[in-house]
Amino acid sequence: MRRILAIVLCLVFIPIAQSVALDASDSLKSGPQVGEMIPGPFHFLNINGMFAGDPHCLVCEYGLRPVVAVFARTVPEEKEPLATLLRKVDETVANRQAAELRGFAAFVNADYGNDDSRKALVGKLENIAKDLKKVILCVGDDKRPDKYNINKDADVTVVLYNKHQVVANFAFAKEKLTDKEVNEIVAAIEKMAPKK
């Protein structure tokens, strides 16, 4: 009787445990994944930097250097984790100029084609860009860059790449990016481009 009970319990609990394990590892995927190559150029309106006010391809400009590419759907408020991430990436890029580290944040927006929405969005991004010295902000339609496979459920996607090959990828649904993850991303950046 005990043996039968043990077998029944195993048959019930093993599939449940496997299901829980699968759900835990089934995380949000967005953008090019580790080991893949960056899918190519895209031209977004640059908010700051040398090409401010013009569409420009930062992937092309940065070439084979190590790059932090942030793709975001929502413009952050000053104290939100995305704003913290942008400031920390800016600081990390500034401290790793000898490693030629570069960084940009591309804001993808469904209302980009609407003149009034675009002007309001650009105004918000210009305000954020005032505090950034090295990270370039850019904005464009959420349908581009289509080859990058930015998941519609991902509010923030961070792709770290070197020589156009992805070395780390982080994706977060709306309000899931926290300060803990920001620190993990910064640690991955420092690993990709150590100080020289």
mmCIF file of C-alpha atoms in Angstrom, residues 39-171:
data_model
loop_
_atom_site.group_PDB
_atom_site.id
_atom_site.type_symbol
_atom_site.label_atom_id
_atom_site.label_comp_id
_atom_site.label_asym_id
_atom_site.label_seq_id
_atom_site.Cartn_x
_atom_site.Cartn_y
_atom_site.Cartn_z
ATOM 1 C CA PRO A 39 20.939 42.311 -37.663
ATOM 2 C CA GLY A 40 22.111 45.525 -39.294
ATOM 3 C CA PRO A 41 21.670 49.278 -39.440
ATOM 4 C CA PHE A 42 18.652 51.404 -38.557
ATOM 5 C CA HIS A 43 18.245 55.168 -38.705
ATOM 6 C CA PHE A 44 16.413 56.846 -35.813
ATOM 7 C CA LEU A 45 16.106 60.543 -35.040
ATOM 8 C CA ASN A 46 19.005 61.393 -32.730
ATOM 9 C CA ILE A 47 18.109 63.564 -29.741
ATOM 10 C CA ASN A 48 21.622 64.507 -28.606
ATOM 11 C CA GLY A 49 25.179 64.165 -29.821
ATOM 12 C CA MET A 50 26.797 65.207 -33.082
ATOM 13 C CA PHE A 51 23.757 64.262 -35.192
ATOM 14 C CA ALA A 52 21.052 65.705 -32.905
ATOM 15 C CA GLY A 53 17.927 66.512 -34.900
ATOM 16 C CA ASP A 54 18.808 64.164 -37.764
ATOM 17 C CA PRO A 55 18.142 60.496 -38.496
ATOM 18 C CA HIS A 56 21.423 58.664 -38.019
ATOM 19 C CA CYS A 57 22.601 55.058 -37.650
ATOM 20 C CA LEU A 58 24.459 54.577 -34.367
ATOM 21 C CA VAL A 59 25.119 50.900 -35.132
ATOM 22 C CA CYS A 60 27.032 52.062 -38.226
ATOM 23 C CA GLU A 61 28.848 54.854 -36.389
ATOM 24 C CA TYR A 62 30.021 52.601 -33.552
ATOM 25 C CA GLY A 63 31.274 49.883 -35.886
ATOM 26 C CA LEU A 64 33.091 47.008 -34.198
ATOM 27 C CA ARG A 65 33.388 48.680 -30.791
ATOM 28 C CA PRO A 66 31.691 47.254 -27.675
ATOM 29 C CA VAL A 67 28.196 48.769 -27.451
ATOM 30 C CA VAL A 68 25.355 48.999 -24.951
ATOM 31 C CA ALA A 69 22.085 49.212 -26.910
ATOM 32 C CA VAL A 70 18.955 49.950 -24.891
ATOM 33 C CA PHE A 71 15.561 49.668 -26.595
ATOM 34 C CA ALA A 72 12.678 51.181 -24.617
ATOM 35 C CA ARG A 73 8.989 51.799 -25.209
ATOM 36 C CA THR A 74 8.340 54.181 -22.310
ATOM 37 C CA VAL A 75 10.133 57.437 -21.543
ATOM 38 C CA PRO A 76 11.118 57.178 -17.864
ATOM 39 C CA GLU A 77 10.535 59.628 -15.059
ATOM 40 C CA GLU A 78 13.709 60.790 -13.283
ATOM 41 C CA LYS A 79 13.593 58.274 -10.405
ATOM 42 C CA GLU A 80 12.464 55.221 -12.378
ATOM 43 C CA PRO A 81 14.897 52.325 -12.907
ATOM 44 C CA LEU A 82 15.233 53.016 -16.655
ATOM 45 C CA ALA A 83 16.411 56.568 -15.920
ATOM 46 C CA THR A 84 18.858 55.128 -13.382
ATOM 47 C CA LEU A 85 20.062 52.625 -15.981
ATOM 48 C CA LEU A 86 20.669 55.371 -18.554
ATOM 49 C CA ARG A 87 22.680 57.434 -16.043
ATOM 50 C CA LYS A 88 24.735 54.404 -14.961
ATOM 51 C CA VAL A 89 25.389 53.366 -18.562
ATOM 52 C CA ASP A 90 26.482 56.942 -19.302
ATOM 53 C CA GLU A 91 28.872 56.878 -16.333
ATOM 54 C CA THR A 92 30.229 53.444 -17.297
ATOM 55 C CA VAL A 93 30.786 54.513 -20.914
ATOM 56 C CA ALA A 94 32.574 57.670 -19.721
ATOM 57 C CA ASN A 95 34.860 55.571 -17.498
ATOM 58 C CA ARG A 96 35.724 53.145 -20.289
ATOM 59 C CA GLN A 97 36.778 55.393 -23.140
ATOM 60 C CA ALA A 98 40.097 53.529 -23.441
ATOM 61 C CA ALA A 99 38.055 50.369 -24.142
ATOM 62 C CA GLU A 100 36.113 52.408 -26.762
ATOM 63 C CA LEU A 101 32.789 51.502 -25.120
ATOM 64 C CA ARG A 102 29.764 53.218 -26.663
ATOM 65 C CA GLY A 103 26.092 53.366 -25.721
ATOM 66 C CA PHE A 104 22.721 54.430 -27.048
ATOM 67 C CA ALA A 105 19.061 54.197 -26.084
ATOM 68 C CA ALA A 106 16.530 53.804 -28.892
ATOM 69 C CA PHE A 107 12.978 54.689 -27.909
ATOM 70 C CA VAL A 108 10.458 52.860 -30.080
ATOM 71 C CA ASN A 109 7.025 54.465 -30.185
ATOM 72 C CA ALA A 110 3.762 53.558 -31.935
ATOM 73 C CA ASP A 111 2.731 57.249 -32.175
ATOM 74 C CA TYR A 112 5.993 58.415 -33.731
ATOM 75 C CA GLY A 113 4.246 59.149 -37.055
ATOM 76 C CA ASN A 114 1.907 61.675 -35.405
ATOM 77 C CA ASP A 115 3.538 65.135 -35.436
ATOM 78 C CA ASP A 116 2.144 66.261 -32.068
ATOM 79 C CA SER A 117 3.047 62.982 -30.346
ATOM 80 C CA ARG A 118 6.533 63.031 -31.857
ATOM 81 C CA LYS A 119 7.170 66.623 -30.702
ATOM 82 C CA ALA A 120 6.056 65.784 -27.157
ATOM 83 C CA LEU A 121 8.203 62.645 -27.138
ATOM 84 C CA VAL A 122 11.259 64.494 -28.446
ATOM 85 C CA GLY A 123 10.753 67.180 -25.776
ATOM 86 C CA LYS A 124 10.729 64.569 -22.986
ATOM 87 C CA LEU A 125 13.828 62.866 -24.387
ATOM 88 C CA GLU A 126 15.683 66.178 -24.748
ATOM 89 C CA ASN A 127 15.074 66.736 -21.041
ATOM 90 C CA ILE A 128 16.614 63.338 -20.187
ATOM 91 C CA ALA A 129 19.519 63.888 -22.607
ATOM 92 C CA LYS A 130 20.626 67.016 -20.708
ATOM 93 C CA ASP A 131 22.121 64.780 -18.004
ATOM 94 C CA LEU A 132 23.881 62.407 -20.418
ATOM 95 C CA LYS A 133 27.400 63.039 -21.705
ATOM 96 C CA LYS A 134 28.192 59.848 -23.637
ATOM 97 C CA VAL A 135 24.961 57.917 -24.233
ATOM 98 C CA ILE A 136 23.006 58.992 -27.308
ATOM 99 C CA LEU A 137 19.212 58.936 -27.213
ATOM 100 C CA CYS A 138 17.267 58.336 -30.396
ATOM 101 C CA VAL A 139 13.629 57.751 -31.286
ATOM 102 C CA GLY A 140 11.671 56.123 -34.079
ATOM 103 C CA ASP A 141 8.627 54.127 -35.074
ATOM 104 C CA ASP A 142 7.991 50.950 -33.076
ATOM 105 C CA LYS A 143 7.886 48.930 -36.316
ATOM 106 C CA ARG A 144 11.558 49.661 -36.790
ATOM 107 C CA PRO A 145 14.069 48.243 -36.321
ATOM 108 C CA ASP A 146 12.003 45.225 -37.381
ATOM 109 C CA LYS A 147 14.939 42.845 -37.856
ATOM 110 C CA TYR A 148 15.870 43.317 -34.190
ATOM 111 C CA ASN A 149 12.761 41.405 -33.042
ATOM 112 C CA ILE A 150 11.989 43.690 -30.114
ATOM 113 C CA ASN A 151 9.187 41.880 -28.289
ATOM 114 C CA LYS A 152 5.963 43.901 -27.977
ATOM 115 C CA ASP A 153 5.720 42.732 -24.351
ATOM 116 C CA ALA A 154 9.205 44.049 -23.538
ATOM 117 C CA ASP A 155 9.202 47.593 -22.205
ATOM 118 C CA VAL A 156 13.003 47.568 -21.926
ATOM 119 C CA THR A 157 15.470 45.447 -23.899
ATOM 120 C CA VAL A 158 19.215 45.770 -23.324
ATOM 121 C CA VAL A 159 21.610 44.241 -25.843
ATOM 122 C CA LEU A 160 25.357 44.239 -25.194
ATOM 123 C CA TYR A 161 27.422 43.513 -28.259
ATOM 124 C CA ASN A 162 31.061 43.573 -29.332
ATOM 125 C CA LYS A 163 32.243 43.287 -32.936
ATOM 126 C CA HIS A 164 28.525 43.077 -33.797
ATOM 127 C CA GLN A 165 28.109 39.825 -31.826
ATOM 128 C CA VAL A 166 25.688 39.805 -28.885
ATOM 129 C CA VAL A 167 27.395 38.963 -25.592
ATOM 130 C CA ALA A 168 24.462 39.648 -23.238
ATOM 131 C CA ASN A 169 20.735 40.305 -23.499
ATOM 132 C CA PHE A 170 18.240 41.493 -20.894
ATOM 133 C CA ALA A 171 14.494 41.965 -21.438
#
